[in-house]
Amino acid sequence: GENVEQHPSTLSVQEGDSAVIKCTYSDSASNYFPWYKQELGKGPQLIIDIRSNVGEKKDQRIAVTLNKTAKHFSLHITETQPEDSAVYFCAASRGRTGANNLFFGTGTRLTVIP
Amino acid sequence: GAVVSQHPSRVICKSGTSVKIECRSLDFQATTMFWYRQFPKQSLMLMATSNEGSKATYEQGVEKDKFLINHASLTLSTLTVTSAHPEDSSFYICSARRSSGGFYEQYFGPGTRLTVT
């Protein structure tokens, strides 16, 4: 099955700086890579996703890059703000097929220091 | 769009009783929903896949007789924890799958904190 690894497990940045979280996956058939933000006591919220037919996607301060050859994808948050503090999970799945289980990384606890 | 609700958000029950958690997709139909369990400071652990009109598929190690899943309509799945024990205390989260552009997206509910005393 799929194995998703995520690094770092914790990340602290000063407000205004950038934050980068990296994930690798093992299943070359995976083609859908969402990122979720989970605040304390809440469910994960889908913040951005990328599909295997593109290499980069951006939405305001958030961007995700995908390298299919190397089987890794990254989340980039620019101009970080205190409200970006949360746990971020990457995930991978074979989005087009019926199985479509999301395989999650272990999470990154991001702390933005004001 | 793509809102998923869960009810209740918190529940405390006594050991030996049963608890039902509801998961609803509010603005889309979901033939497939998922139930996860999350321990403190850990990732999400998939418990089962709930399919509308058919039996749920449970992950290895998850007791189907203890965690009863019913997906009675395209917008509602329920998880019943039967004969709950303190070790069942956890954060339970559902997600609903939505088809988008040939891919499936998953949207999560806000979670239910279960405490068994």
PDB file of C-alpha atoms in Angstrom, chain A residues 41-101:
ATOM      1  CA  GLY A  41     -10.248  20.311  18.664  1.00  0.00           C
ATOM      2  CA  LYS A  42     -11.505  20.594  15.099  1.00  0.00           C
ATOM      3  CA  GLY A  43     -11.659  18.413  12.037  1.00  0.00           C
ATOM      4  CA  PRO A  44      -9.137  18.747   9.199  1.00  0.00           C
ATOM      5  CA  GLN A  45      -9.904  21.423   6.646  1.00  0.00           C
ATOM      6  CA  LEU A  46      -8.904  21.016   3.022  1.00  0.00           C
ATOM      7  CA  ILE A  47      -6.751  24.018   2.162  1.00  0.00           C
ATOM      8  CA  ILE A  48      -5.261  23.106  -1.191  1.00  0.00           C
ATOM      9  CA  ASP A  49      -4.756  20.090  -3.381  1.00  0.00           C
ATOM     10  CA  ILE A  50      -2.774  19.175  -6.445  1.00  0.00           C
ATOM     11  CA  ARG A  51      -3.384  16.603  -9.089  1.00  0.00           C
ATOM     12  CA  SER A  52      -0.704  14.706 -10.930  1.00  0.00           C
ATOM     13  CA  ASN A  53      -1.211  16.536 -14.191  1.00  0.00           C
ATOM     14  CA  VAL A  54       0.279  19.760 -12.795  1.00  0.00           C
ATOM     15  CA  GLY A  55       3.526  20.577 -11.047  1.00  0.00           C
ATOM     16  CA  GLU A  56       2.494  23.594  -9.005  1.00  0.00           C
ATOM     17  CA  LYS A  57      -0.630  25.242  -7.709  1.00  0.00           C
ATOM     18  CA  LYS A  58      -1.003  28.481  -5.825  1.00  0.00           C
ATOM     19  CA  ASP A  59      -3.795  30.045  -3.822  1.00  0.00           C
ATOM     20  CA  GLN A  60      -2.897  33.417  -2.305  1.00  0.00           C
ATOM     21  CA  ARG A  61      -0.249  32.730   0.366  1.00  0.00           C
ATOM     22  CA  ILE A  62      -0.345  28.974  -0.053  1.00  0.00           C
ATOM     23  CA  ALA A  63       1.318  26.970  -2.783  1.00  0.00           C
ATOM     24  CA  VAL A  64       1.929  23.296  -3.380  1.00  0.00           C
ATOM     25  CA  THR A  65       4.529  21.728  -5.648  1.00  0.00           C
ATOM     26  CA  LEU A  66       4.650  18.180  -6.942  1.00  0.00           C
ATOM     27  CA  ASN A  67       7.597  16.213  -8.301  1.00  0.00           C
ATOM     28  CA  LYS A  68       6.211  12.967  -9.657  1.00  0.00           C
ATOM     29  CA  THR A  69       9.578  11.602 -10.649  1.00  0.00           C
ATOM     30  CA  ALA A  70      10.952  11.953  -7.146  1.00  0.00           C
ATOM     31  CA  LYS A  71       7.577  11.182  -5.567  1.00  0.00           C
ATOM     32  CA  HIS A  72       7.497  14.166  -3.305  1.00  0.00           C
ATOM     33  CA  PHE A  73       5.287  17.191  -2.810  1.00  0.00           C
ATOM     34  CA  SER A  74       5.565  20.257  -0.633  1.00  0.00           C
ATOM     35  CA  LEU A  75       3.396  22.910   0.967  1.00  0.00           C
ATOM     36  CA  HIS A  76       4.670  26.467   0.996  1.00  0.00           C
ATOM     37  CA  ILE A  77       3.116  29.172   3.154  1.00  0.00           C
ATOM     38  CA  THR A  78       4.424  32.678   2.636  1.00  0.00           C
ATOM     39  CA  GLU A  79       4.036  35.729   4.877  1.00  0.00           C
ATOM     40  CA  THR A  80       2.949  33.534   7.753  1.00  0.00           C
ATOM     41  CA  GLN A  81       0.484  34.855  10.300  1.00  0.00           C
ATOM     42  CA  PRO A  82      -0.337  33.658  13.825  1.00  0.00           C
ATOM     43  CA  GLU A  83      -3.609  32.190  12.573  1.00  0.00           C
ATOM     44  CA  ASP A  84      -1.612  29.842  10.366  1.00  0.00           C
ATOM     45  CA  SER A  85      -0.579  28.015  13.540  1.00  0.00           C
ATOM     46  CA  ALA A  86      -2.091  24.534  13.343  1.00  0.00           C
ATOM     47  CA  VAL A  87      -1.263  20.952  12.454  1.00  0.00           C
ATOM     48  CA  TYR A  88      -0.901  20.340   8.740  1.00  0.00           C
ATOM     49  CA  PHE A  89      -1.389  16.939   7.153  1.00  0.00           C
ATOM     50  CA  CYS A  90      -0.437  15.904   3.672  1.00  0.00           C
ATOM     51  CA  ALA A  91      -2.171  12.989   1.996  1.00  0.00           C
ATOM     52  CA  ALA A  92      -2.001  10.929  -1.161  1.00  0.00           C
ATOM     53  CA  SER A  93      -4.501   8.809  -3.022  1.00  0.00           C
ATOM     54  CA  ARG A  94      -5.307   7.236  -6.336  1.00  0.00           C
ATOM     55  CA  GLY A  95      -7.949   9.854  -6.842  1.00  0.00           C
ATOM     56  CA  ARG A  96      -9.429   8.503 -10.017  1.00  0.00           C
ATOM     57  CA  THR A  97      -9.995   4.934  -8.953  1.00  0.00           C
ATOM     58  CA  GLY A  98     -12.751   3.508  -6.828  1.00  0.00           C
ATOM     59  CA  ALA A  99     -10.600   2.658  -3.844  1.00  0.00           C
ATOM     60  CA  ASN A 100      -9.516   6.192  -3.202  1.00  0.00           C
ATOM     61  CA  ASN A 101      -8.339   5.843   0.333  1.00  0.00           C
TER      62      ASN A 101
END
